[in-house]
Amino acid sequence: MIQGLALMTAAASVWAAHPVVEMQTNQGTIKLELYEDKAPKTVANFLQYAKSGFYNGTVFHRVIDGFMIQGGGFTPAMEEKATRAPIVNEAPQSFQAGLRNQPGTIAMARTNEPHSATAQFFINVANNNRLDPPSYDGWGYCVFGKVIQGMEVVQRIAKQPTTAHGPHQDVPVTPVLIQSVKVLPGAN
C-alpha cells in the first residue's frame, strides 16, 4: 500500500512539473503538455502568448493532412496579428533532449530564418523527422510539447477541406477557430 501511494505521489509530481494548456477550438478541445525543461525559452514564449489571450480568436490557418496543422497568428479574416520579437531556435537543444517532430507533438513555426519564431505553432499529424535538426537548413523546428488529450480533434482539423486565400495556401474553407488557450491550474 505504501509503495503504491509513493508511486502515485511520484507520478503526480511528474505531471505537475510540466505546464498543461487547454486549447478550445470550434472542432473540440486539445490539451498540450509543454516541456520547459527541454525548451525553456520556447515554452516561456508560448505561455506568455497564452496567458495574455493572444491566441484567443485566432485560427488554424494552414492545414495539410498527412503533415501538420498550423495556427496562432491569423484572425479568421486572415489578417496577421502583431507579435513580440522572435525567439532563439531551441531545436538542437530539444532534439538532444529527445523531442522529435512526431505525430501529436507541437513545434514552433518559423520562416526560413532559423531564429524567426514568434507566436505561430504547428501540431504534427505525421512523422516529420525531416523537420528535426539538422533539417535542410542546419537548425530544424523546435518541438516543445505534445498532445495529451484531443488527438482526434487534431486529426479532424487535418481533414478539413482547404483552399487558397490571397497569398495563403492550405487555408481551411470553413475557419477552424481557436476560441481560447488557457494554462490549467497547477501548471506554470
Coordinates of N, CA, C and O in Angstrom, one line a residue:
M1 N 0.8 -1.2 0.0 CA 0.0 0.0 0.0 C 0.9 1.3 0.0 O 0.6 2.2 -0.7
I2 N 1.9 1.3 0.8 CA 2.8 2.4 0.9 C 3.5 2.6 -0.4 O 3.7 3.7 -0.9
Q3 N 4.0 1.5 -1.0 CA 4.7 1.6 -2.3 C 3.7 2.2 -3.4 O 4.1 3.1 -4.1
G4 N 2.5 1.8 -3.4 CA 1.5 2.3 -4.3 C 1.3 3.8 -4.2 O 1.2 4.5 -5.1
L5 N 1.2 4.2 -2.9 CA 1.0 5.6 -2.6 C 2.2 6.4 -3.0 O 2.1 7.5 -3.6
A6 N 3.4 5.9 -2.8 CA 4.6 6.6 -3.2 C 4.7 6.7 -4.7 O 5.1 7.7 -5.2
L7 N 4.3 5.6 -5.4 CA 4.3 5.7 -6.9 C 3.3 6.7 -7.4 O 3.5 7.5 -8.3
M8 N 2.1 6.8 -6.8 CA 1.1 7.7 -7.2 C 1.6 9.2 -6.9 O 1.4 10.1 -7.7
T9 N 2.2 9.4 -5.8 CA 2.7 10.7 -5.5 C 3.8 11.1 -6.4 O 3.9 12.2 -6.9
A10 N 4.7 10.2 -6.8 CA 5.8 10.5 -7.8 C 5.2 10.8 -9.1 O 5.6 11.7 -9.8
A11 N 4.2 10.0 -9.5 CA 3.5 10.3 -10.8 C 2.9 11.6 -10.8 O 2.9 12.4 -11.8
A12 N 2.2 12.0 -9.7 CA 1.5 13.3 -9.7 C 2.6 14.4 -9.7 O 2.3 15.5 -10.3
S13 N 3.7 14.3 -9.1 CA 4.7 15.3 -9.1 C 5.3 15.5 -10.5 O 5.7 16.6 -10.9
V14 N 5.5 14.4 -11.2 CA 5.9 14.5 -12.6 C 4.9 15.2 -13.5 O 5.3 16.1 -14.2
W15 N 3.6 14.9 -13.3 CA 2.6 15.5 -14.1 C 2.6 17.0 -13.8 O 2.5 17.9 -14.7
A16 N 2.7 17.4 -12.5 CA 2.6 18.8 -12.1 C 3.9 19.6 -12.6 O 3.9 20.8 -12.6
A17 N 5.0 18.9 -12.9 CA 6.2 19.5 -13.3 C 6.1 20.2 -14.6 O 6.9 21.1 -14.9
H18 N 5.2 19.8 -15.5 CA 5.1 20.3 -16.8 C 3.8 21.1 -16.9 O 2.7 20.6 -16.6
P19 N 3.9 22.3 -17.5 CA 2.7 23.1 -17.8 C 1.8 22.3 -18.7 O 2.2 21.7 -19.7
V20 N 0.5 22.5 -18.5 CA -0.5 21.9 -19.4 C -1.4 23.0 -19.8 O -1.9 23.8 -19.0
V21 N -1.7 23.1 -21.1 CA -2.6 24.2 -21.6 C -3.8 23.5 -22.3 O -3.7 22.4 -22.9
E22 N -4.9 24.1 -22.2 CA -6.1 23.6 -22.8 C -6.5 24.6 -24.0 O -6.7 25.8 -23.8
M23 N -6.6 24.0 -25.2 CA -6.9 24.8 -26.4 C -8.4 24.4 -26.8 O -8.6 23.3 -27.2
Q24 N -9.3 25.4 -26.6 CA -10.7 25.2 -27.1 C -10.8 25.6 -28.5 O -10.4 26.8 -28.8
T25 N -11.2 24.7 -29.4 CA -11.4 25.1 -30.8 C -12.9 24.8 -31.1 O -13.6 24.2 -30.4
N26 N -13.3 25.3 -32.3 CA -14.7 25.0 -32.7 C -14.8 23.6 -33.2 O -15.9 23.2 -33.7
Q27 N -13.7 22.8 -33.2 CA -13.7 21.4 -33.6 C -13.6 20.5 -32.3 O -13.6 19.3 -32.5
G28 N -13.4 21.1 -31.2 CA -13.2 20.3 -29.9 C -12.0 20.9 -29.1 O -11.4 21.8 -29.5
T29 N -11.7 20.2 -28.0 CA -10.6 20.6 -27.1 C -9.4 19.8 -27.3 O -9.4 18.5 -27.4
I30 N -8.2 20.5 -27.2 CA -6.9 19.8 -27.3 C -6.2 20.2 -26.0 O -6.1 21.4 -25.7
K31 N -5.6 19.3 -25.3 CA -4.7 19.5 -24.2 C -3.3 19.2 -24.6 O -3.0 18.2 -25.1
L32 N -2.4 20.1 -24.2 CA -1.0 20.0 -24.5 C -0.1 20.1 -23.3 O -0.3 21.0 -22.4
E33 N 0.8 19.2 -23.2 CA 1.8 19.2 -22.1 C 3.1 19.8 -22.7 O 3.5 19.4 -23.8
L34 N 3.6 20.8 -22.0 CA 4.8 21.5 -22.5 C 6.0 21.2 -21.7 O 6.0 21.1 -20.5
Y35 N 7.2 21.0 -22.4 CA 8.4 20.6 -21.7 C 9.4 21.7 -21.6 O 10.3 21.9 -22.3
E36 N 9.2 22.6 -20.5 CA 10.0 23.7 -20.3 C 11.4 23.3 -19.9 O 12.4 24.0 -20.0
D37 N 11.6 22.0 -19.4 CA 12.9 21.6 -19.1 C 13.8 21.2 -20.3 O 15.0 21.2 -20.3
K38 N 13.1 21.1 -21.5 CA 13.8 20.7 -22.7 C 13.9 21.9 -23.7 O 14.7 21.9 -24.6
A39 N 13.0 22.8 -23.6 CA 12.9 24.0 -24.5 C 12.4 25.2 -23.7 O 11.3 25.7 -23.9
P40 N 13.2 25.7 -22.7 CA 12.7 26.7 -21.7 C 12.2 28.0 -22.3 O 11.2 28.5 -22.0
K41 N 13.0 28.5 -23.2 CA 12.6 29.8 -23.8 C 11.4 29.7 -24.7 O 10.6 30.6 -24.8
T42 N 11.3 28.6 -25.4 CA 10.2 28.4 -26.3 C 8.9 28.2 -25.5 O 7.9 28.8 -25.8
V43 N 8.9 27.4 -24.4 CA 7.8 27.2 -23.6 C 7.4 28.5 -22.9 O 6.2 28.9 -22.9
A44 N 8.3 29.3 -22.4 CA 8.0 30.6 -21.8 C 7.4 31.5 -22.8 O 6.4 32.2 -22.4
N45 N 7.8 31.5 -24.0 CA 7.3 32.3 -25.1 C 5.8 31.9 -25.3 O 4.9 32.8 -25.4
F46 N 5.6 30.6 -25.5 CA 4.2 30.1 -25.8 C 3.3 30.5 -24.6 O 2.2 30.9 -24.8
L47 N 3.7 30.3 -23.4 CA 2.9 30.5 -22.2 C 2.6 32.0 -22.1 O 1.5 32.4 -21.7
Q48 N 3.6 32.9 -22.4 CA 3.3 34.3 -22.4 C 2.2 34.7 -23.4 O 1.3 35.5 -23.0
Y49 N 2.3 34.1 -24.6 CA 1.2 34.4 -25.5 C -0.2 33.9 -25.0 O -1.2 34.5 -25.2
A50 N -0.1 32.7 -24.5 CA -1.4 32.0 -24.0 C -2.0 32.8 -22.8 O -3.2 33.1 -22.9
K51 N -1.1 33.2 -21.9 CA -1.7 33.9 -20.7 C -2.2 35.3 -21.1 O -3.1 35.8 -20.4
S52 N -1.6 35.9 -22.1 CA -2.1 37.3 -22.5 C -3.4 37.3 -23.3 O -3.9 38.3 -23.6
G53 N -3.8 36.1 -23.7 CA -5.0 36.0 -24.5 C -4.8 36.1 -26.0 O -5.7 36.2 -26.8
F54 N -3.5 36.2 -26.4 CA -3.1 36.4 -27.8 C -3.8 35.4 -28.7 O -4.2 35.8 -29.8
Y55 N -3.8 34.1 -28.4 CA -4.3 33.1 -29.2 C -5.8 33.0 -29.4 O -6.3 32.5 -30.3
N56 N -6.5 33.6 -28.4 CA -8.0 33.6 -28.4 C -8.5 34.3 -29.7 O -8.1 35.5 -29.9
G57 N -9.3 33.6 -30.4 CA -9.9 34.2 -31.7 C -9.0 34.1 -32.9 O -9.3 34.6 -33.9
T58 N -7.8 33.4 -32.8 CA -7.0 33.1 -34.0 C -7.5 31.8 -34.6 O -8.4 31.2 -34.1
V59 N -7.0 31.5 -35.7 CA -7.4 30.3 -36.5 C -6.2 29.4 -36.8 O -5.1 29.8 -36.8
F60 N -6.6 28.1 -37.1 CA -5.6 27.2 -37.7 C -5.7 27.6 -39.2 O -6.6 27.3 -39.9
H61 N -4.6 28.3 -39.7 CA -4.7 29.0 -41.0 C -4.0 28.1 -42.1 O -4.1 28.5 -43.2
R62 N -3.3 27.1 -41.7 CA -2.6 26.3 -42.7 C -2.8 24.8 -42.2 O -2.3 24.4 -41.2
V63 N -3.5 24.0 -43.0 CA -3.8 22.7 -42.7 C -3.4 21.8 -43.8 O -4.0 21.9 -44.9
I64 N -2.6 20.8 -43.6 CA -2.1 19.9 -44.6 C -2.2 18.5 -44.0 O -1.4 18.1 -43.2
D65 N -3.3 17.7 -44.4 CA -3.5 16.4 -43.9 C -2.3 15.5 -44.3 O -1.7 15.7 -45.4
G66 N -1.8 14.7 -43.3 CA -0.6 13.9 -43.5 C 0.7 14.7 -43.2 O 1.8 14.1 -43.4
F67 N 0.5 15.9 -42.8 CA 1.7 16.7 -42.4 C 1.5 17.4 -41.1 O 2.1 16.9 -40.1
M68 N 0.7 18.5 -41.0 CA 0.6 19.2 -39.8 C -0.6 20.2 -39.9 O -1.1 20.5 -41.0
I69 N -1.0 20.8 -38.7 CA -1.9 21.9 -38.7 C -1.2 23.0 -38.0 O -0.6 22.9 -37.0
Q70 N -1.3 24.2 -38.6 CA -0.6 25.4 -38.1 C -1.5 26.5 -37.7 O -2.5 26.8 -38.4
G71 N -1.2 27.1 -36.6 CA -2.1 28.2 -36.1 C -1.4 29.2 -35.2 O -0.2 29.2 -35.1
G72 N -2.2 30.1 -34.7 CA -1.6 31.0 -33.7 C -1.2 32.4 -34.2 O -0.5 33.1 -33.4
G73 N -1.5 32.8 -35.4 CA -1.0 34.0 -35.9 C -2.0 34.9 -36.7 O -1.7 36.0 -37.0
F74 N -3.1 34.3 -37.1 CA -4.0 35.0 -38.0 C -5.4 35.0 -37.5 O -5.8 34.1 -36.8
T75 N -6.2 36.0 -37.8 CA -7.6 36.2 -37.4 C -8.4 35.4 -38.5 O -7.8 35.0 -39.5
P76 N -9.7 35.1 -38.3 CA -10.5 34.5 -39.2 C -10.5 35.1 -40.6 O -10.7 34.5 -41.6
A77 N -10.3 36.5 -40.7 CA -10.2 37.2 -41.9 C -8.8 37.1 -42.6 O -8.5 37.7 -43.6
M78 N -7.9 36.2 -42.0 CA -6.6 36.0 -42.5 C -5.7 37.3 -42.4 O -4.9 37.5 -43.2
E79 N -6.0 38.1 -41.3 CA -5.1 39.2 -41.0 C -4.1 38.7 -40.0 O -4.5 38.2 -39.0
E80 N -2.8 39.0 -40.3 CA -1.8 38.6 -39.4 C -1.7 39.5 -38.1 O -1.8 40.7 -38.3
K81 N -1.6 38.9 -36.9 CA -1.6 39.6 -35.7 C -0.1 40.1 -35.4 O 0.8 39.3 -35.8
A82 N 0.0 41.2 -34.9 CA 1.3 41.7 -34.5 C 1.9 40.9 -33.3 O 1.1 40.5 -32.4
T83 N 3.1 40.6 -33.3 CA 3.8 39.7 -32.3 C 4.9 40.4 -31.6 O 5.4 41.5 -32.0
R84 N 5.4 39.8 -30.6 CA 6.7 40.3 -29.9 C 7.8 39.9 -30.8 O 7.7 39.2 -31.8
A85 N 9.0 40.2 -30.4 CA 10.3 39.9 -31.1 C 10.4 38.4 -31.2 O 10.0 37.6 -30.3
P86 N 11.1 37.9 -32.3 CA 11.4 36.4 -32.4 C 12.2 35.9 -31.3 O 12.9 36.6 -30.6
I87 N 12.2 34.6 -31.1 CA 12.9 33.9 -30.1 C 14.1 33.1 -30.7 O 14.0 32.8 -31.9
V88 N 15.0 32.7 -29.9 CA 16.1 31.8 -30.3 C 15.6 30.4 -30.6 O 14.7 29.9 -29.9
N89 N 16.0 29.8 -31.6 CA 15.6 28.5 -32.0 C 16.3 27.5 -31.1 O 17.5 27.3 -31.2
E90 N 15.5 26.8 -30.3 CA 16.0 25.8 -29.4 C 15.9 24.4 -30.0 O 16.0 23.4 -29.2
A91 N 15.7 24.2 -31.3 CA 15.5 22.9 -31.9 C 16.7 22.0 -31.6 O 16.5 20.8 -31.2
P92 N 17.9 22.4 -31.7 CA 19.0 21.5 -31.4 C 19.0 21.0 -30.0 O 19.2 19.8 -29.7
Q93 N 18.7 21.9 -29.0 CA 18.6 21.5 -27.6 C 17.4 20.5 -27.3 O 17.6 19.5 -26.7
S94 N 16.2 20.8 -27.9 CA 15.1 20.0 -27.6 C 15.3 18.6 -28.3 O 14.9 17.6 -27.8
F95 N 15.9 18.6 -29.5 CA 16.2 17.3 -30.2 C 17.2 16.5 -29.4 O 17.0 15.3 -29.2
Q96 N 18.2 17.1 -28.8 CA 19.2 16.4 -28.0 C 18.5 15.9 -26.7 O 18.9 14.8 -26.3
A97 N 17.5 16.5 -26.3 CA 16.7 16.1 -25.1 C 15.7 15.0 -25.4 O 14.9 14.6 -24.6
G98 N 15.6 14.6 -26.7 CA 14.7 13.5 -27.1 C 13.4 13.9 -27.8 O 12.6 13.0 -28.1
L99 N 13.2 15.2 -28.0 CA 11.9 15.6 -28.6 C 12.1 15.6 -30.2 O 13.1 16.0 -30.7
R100 N 11.1 15.0 -30.8 CA 11.1 14.8 -32.3 C 9.8 15.3 -32.9 O 8.7 15.3 -32.2
N101 N 9.8 15.7 -34.1 CA 8.6 16.1 -34.9 C 7.8 14.8 -35.2 O 7.8 14.4 -36.4
Q102 N 7.1 14.2 -34.3 CA 6.4 13.0 -34.4 C 4.9 13.4 -34.3 O 4.5 14.4 -33.8
P103 N 4.0 12.4 -34.7 CA 2.6 12.7 -34.6 C 2.2 13.1 -33.1 O 2.6 12.5 -32.2
G104 N 1.4 14.3 -33.0 CA 1.0 14.7 -31.8 C 1.9 15.7 -31.1 O 1.5 16.2 -30.0
T105 N 3.1 16.0 -31.6 CA 3.9 16.9 -30.9 C 3.6 18.3 -31.5 O 3.2 18.5 -32.6
I106 N 3.9 19.3 -30.6 CA 3.7 20.7 -31.0 C 5.1 21.4 -31.2 O 6.0 21.1 -30.4
A107 N 5.3 22.1 -32.2 CA 6.6 22.8 -32.5 C 6.3 24.2 -33.0 O 5.2 24.6 -33.3
M108 N 7.4 25.0 -32.9 CA 7.3 26.4 -33.4 C 7.4 26.5 -34.9 O 8.3 25.9 -35.5
A109 N 6.5 27.3 -35.5 CA 6.6 27.6 -36.9 C 7.5 28.8 -37.0 O 7.7 29.6 -36.1
R110 N 8.2 28.9 -38.2 CA 9.1 30.0 -38.4 C 9.3 30.2 -39.9 O 8.8 29.4 -40.7
T111 N 10.0 31.2 -40.3 CA 10.3 31.4 -41.7 C 11.6 30.6 -42.0 O 12.1 29.8 -41.2
N112 N 12.2 30.9 -43.1 CA 13.5 30.3 -43.5 C 14.6 30.7 -42.6 O 15.7 30.1 -42.5
E113 N 14.4 31.8 -41.9 CA 15.4 32.3 -40.9 C 15.3 31.5 -39.6 O 14.2 31.4 -39.0
P114 N 16.3 30.8 -39.2 CA 16.2 29.9 -38.0 C 15.7 30.5 -36.7 O 15.0 29.8 -36.0
H115 N 16.0 31.7 -36.5 CA 15.6 32.4 -35.2 C 14.5 33.4 -35.5 O 14.5 34.5 -35.0
S116 N 13.4 32.9 -36.2 CA 12.3 33.9 -36.5 C 11.0 33.5 -35.9 O 10.0 34.1 -36.1
A117 N 10.9 32.4 -35.1 CA 9.7 32.0 -34.5 C 9.2 33.1 -33.5 O 9.9 33.7 -32.7
T118 N 7.9 33.3 -33.6 CA 7.2 34.3 -32.7 C 6.1 33.6 -32.0 O 6.3 32.9 -31.0
A119 N 4.9 33.7 -32.5 CA 3.7 33.1 -31.9 C 3.2 31.9 -32.6 O 2.5 31.0 -31.9
Q120 N 3.4 31.7 -33.9 CA 2.8 30.6 -34.6 C 3.4 29.3 -34.2 O 4.6 29.2 -34.0
F121 N 2.6 28.3 -34.2 CA 3.0 26.9 -33.9 C 2.3 25.9 -34.8 O 1.4 26.3 -35.6
F122 N 2.8 24.7 -34.8 CA 2.1 23.6 -35.6 C 2.1 22.4 -34.7 O 2.9 22.1 -33.9
I123 N 1.1 21.6 -35.0 CA 0.9 20.2 -34.4 C 1.1 19.2 -35.5 O 0.4 19.2 -36.5
N124 N 2.1 18.4 -35.3 CA 2.4 17.3 -36.3 C 1.3 16.3 -36.3 O 0.8 15.8 -35.3
V125 N 0.9 15.9 -37.5 CA -0.1 14.8 -37.7 C 0.6 13.6 -38.4 O -0.1 12.6 -38.6
A126 N 1.9 13.7 -38.6 CA 2.6 12.6 -39.2 C 4.0 12.6 -38.6 O 4.4 13.5 -37.9
N127 N 4.8 11.6 -38.9 CA 6.2 11.6 -38.5 C 7.0 12.5 -39.5 O 7.2 12.1 -40.6
N128 N 7.4 13.7 -39.0 CA 8.0 14.7 -39.8 C 9.5 14.8 -39.4 O 10.0 15.9 -39.1
N129 N 10.2 13.7 -39.4 CA 11.6 13.8 -39.0 C 12.5 14.6 -39.9 O 13.5 15.1 -39.5
R130 N 12.0 15.0 -41.1 CA 12.8 15.9 -41.9 C 12.8 17.3 -41.3 O 13.6 18.1 -41.7
L131 N 12.0 17.6 -40.3 CA 12.0 18.9 -39.7 C 12.8 18.9 -38.4 O 13.0 19.9 -37.8
D132 N 13.4 17.7 -38.0 CA 14.3 17.6 -36.9 C 15.7 18.1 -37.3 O 16.1 18.0 -38.4
P133 N 16.4 18.6 -36.3 CA 17.8 19.0 -36.6 C 18.6 17.8 -37.1 O 18.4 16.7 -36.7
P134 N 19.5 18.1 -38.1 CA 19.9 19.4 -38.6 C 18.9 19.9 -39.7 O 19.1 21.0 -40.1
S135 N 18.0 19.1 -40.1 CA 17.0 19.6 -41.1 C 17.7 20.1 -42.4 O 18.9 19.9 -42.5
Y136 N 16.9 20.7 -43.2 CA 17.5 21.2 -44.5 C 18.4 22.4 -44.3 O 19.2 22.7 -45.2
D137 N 18.2 23.1 -43.2 CA 18.9 24.4 -43.0 C 19.9 24.4 -41.9 O 20.4 25.4 -41.5
G138 N 20.1 23.2 -41.3 CA 21.0 23.0 -40.2 C 20.4 23.3 -38.8 O 21.1 23.1 -37.8
W139 N 19.2 23.7 -38.8 CA 18.5 24.0 -37.5 C 17.4 23.1 -37.1 O 17.3 22.6 -36.0
G140 N 16.4 23.0 -37.9 CA 15.2 22.3 -37.6 C 14.1 23.1 -36.9 O 14.3 24.3 -36.8
Y141 N 13.1 22.5 -36.5 CA 11.9 23.2 -35.9 C 11.8 22.6 -34.5 O 11.7 21.4 -34.3
C142 N 11.7 23.6 -33.6 CA 11.7 23.2 -32.1 C 10.4 22.6 -31.6 O 9.4 23.3 -31.6
V143 N 10.5 21.3 -31.3 CA 9.4 20.7 -30.6 C 9.5 21.0 -29.1 O 10.5 21.0 -28.5
F144 N 8.3 21.4 -28.5 CA 8.3 21.8 -27.1 C 7.2 21.2 -26.3 O 7.0 21.6 -25.1
G145 N 6.4 20.3 -26.9 CA 5.4 19.7 -26.1 C 4.7 18.6 -26.9 O 5.1 18.3 -28.1
K146 N 3.6 18.1 -26.4 CA 2.8 17.1 -27.1 C 1.3 17.1 -26.7 O 1.0 17.6 -25.6
V147 N 0.5 16.6 -27.5 CA -0.9 16.5 -27.3 C -1.1 15.3 -26.3 O -0.6 14.2 -26.5
I148 N -1.8 15.6 -25.2 CA -2.1 14.6 -24.2 C -3.6 14.2 -24.2 O -3.9 13.2 -23.6
Q149 N -4.3 15.0 -24.8 CA -5.8 14.7 -25.0 C -6.3 15.5 -26.2 O -5.9 16.7 -26.4
G150 N -7.1 14.9 -27.0 CA -7.7 15.5 -28.1 C -7.0 15.3 -29.5 O -7.2 16.1 -30.4
M151 N -6.2 14.2 -29.6 CA -5.6 14.0 -30.9 C -6.7 13.7 -31.9 O -6.4 14.0 -33.1
E152 N -7.8 13.2 -31.6 CA -8.9 13.0 -32.6 C -9.4 14.4 -33.1 O -9.8 14.5 -34.3
V153 N -9.3 15.4 -32.3 CA -9.6 16.8 -32.7 C -8.6 17.3 -33.7 O -8.9 17.9 -34.8
V154 N -7.3 17.0 -33.4 CA -6.2 17.4 -34.3 C -6.4 16.7 -35.7 O -6.3 17.4 -36.7
Q155 N -6.8 15.4 -35.7 CA -7.0 14.7 -36.9 C -8.2 15.2 -37.7 O -8.2 15.3 -38.9
R156 N -9.2 15.6 -36.9 CA -10.4 16.2 -37.5 C -10.1 17.5 -38.3 O -10.5 17.8 -39.4
I157 N -9.3 18.3 -37.6 CA -8.8 19.6 -38.2 C -8.0 19.3 -39.5 O -8.2 20.0 -40.5
A158 N -7.1 18.3 -39.4 CA -6.3 18.0 -40.5 C -7.0 17.6 -41.7 O -6.6 17.7 -42.9
K159 N -8.3 17.0 -41.5 CA -9.1 16.5 -42.6 C -10.0 17.6 -43.3 O -10.7 17.4 -44.2
Q160 N -9.9 18.9 -42.7 CA -10.8 19.9 -43.3 C -10.4 20.2 -44.7 O -9.2 20.3 -45.1
P161 N -11.4 20.5 -45.6 CA -11.1 20.9 -46.9 C -10.5 22.3 -46.9 O -10.8 23.1 -46.1
T162 N -9.5 22.5 -47.8 CA -8.7 23.7 -47.8 C -8.8 24.4 -49.2 O -9.2 23.8 -50.2
T163 N -8.4 25.7 -49.2 CA -8.4 26.5 -50.4 C -7.3 27.5 -50.3 O -6.6 27.6 -49.3
A164 N -7.1 28.3 -51.3 CA -6.2 29.5 -51.2 C -7.0 30.7 -50.8 O -8.2 30.8 -51.1
H165 N -6.3 31.5 -50.0 CA -6.9 32.8 -49.5 C -5.9 33.9 -49.8 O -5.0 34.0 -48.9
G166 N -6.0 34.6 -50.9 CA -4.9 35.6 -51.2 C -3.6 34.8 -51.4 O -3.6 33.8 -52.1
P167 N -2.6 35.3 -50.8 CA -1.3 34.6 -50.9 C -1.1 33.3 -50.1 O -0.1 32.6 -50.2
H168 N -2.1 33.0 -49.3 CA -2.0 31.9 -48.4 C -2.6 30.6 -49.0 O -3.7 30.7 -49.5
Q169 N -1.9 29.5 -48.9 CA -2.4 28.2 -49.4 C -2.8 27.4 -48.2 O -2.4 27.6 -47.0
D170 N -3.6 26.3 -48.5 CA -4.0 25.3 -47.5 C -4.8 25.9 -46.3 O -4.7 25.5 -45.2
V171 N -5.6 26.9 -46.6 CA -6.4 27.6 -45.6 C -7.8 26.8 -45.6 O -8.4 26.6 -46.6
P172 N -8.2 26.4 -44.4 CA -9.5 25.7 -44.3 C -10.6 26.5 -44.9 O -10.7 27.7 -44.7
V173 N -11.5 25.9 -45.7 CA -12.6 26.5 -46.3 C -13.5 27.2 -45.2 O -13.9 28.3 -45.3
T174 N -13.8 26.4 -44.2 CA -14.6 26.9 -43.0 C -13.5 27.1 -41.9 O -12.8 26.2 -41.5
P175 N -13.4 28.4 -41.4 CA -12.4 28.7 -40.4 C -12.4 27.7 -39.2 O -13.5 27.4 -38.7
V176 N -11.2 27.3 -38.8 CA -11.1 26.5 -37.6 C -10.6 27.4 -36.5 O -9.4 27.8 -36.5
L177 N -11.5 27.8 -35.7 CA -11.3 28.9 -34.7 C -10.6 28.3 -33.4 O -11.1 27.3 -32.9
I178 N -9.6 29.0 -33.0 CA -9.0 28.7 -31.6 C -9.8 29.7 -30.7 O -9.5 30.9 -30.7
Q179 N -10.8 29.2 -30.0 CA -11.6 30.0 -29.2 C -10.8 30.6 -28.0 O -11.0 31.7 -27.6
S180 N -10.0 29.7 -27.3 CA -9.2 30.1 -26.2 C -8.1 29.1 -26.0 O -8.2 28.0 -26.4
V181 N -7.0 29.7 -25.4 CA -5.9 28.8 -24.9 C -5.6 29.3 -23.5 O -5.4 30.5 -23.3
K182 N -5.8 28.4 -22.6 CA -5.5 28.7 -21.2 C -4.6 27.7 -20.5 O -4.6 26.5 -20.8
V183 N -3.8 28.2 -19.6 CA -2.9 27.4 -18.8 C -3.8 26.8 -17.6 O -4.4 27.6 -16.9
L184 N -3.7 25.5 -17.5 CA -4.5 24.9 -16.5 C -3.9 25.1 -15.1 O -2.7 25.2 -14.9
P185 N -4.8 25.1 -14.1 CA -4.3 25.3 -12.7 C -3.3 24.2 -12.3 O -3.4 23.1 -12.7
G186 N -2.3 24.7 -11.6 CA -1.2 23.8 -11.2 C -0.1 23.8 -12.1 O 1.0 23.3 -11.9
A187 N -0.3 24.3 -13.4 CA 0.8 24.5 -14.4 C 1.5 25.8 -14.1 O 1.0 26.7 -13.5
N188 N 2.6 25.9 -14.7 CA 3.4 27.2 -14.5 C 2.7 28.3 -15.2 O 2.1 28.2 -16.2

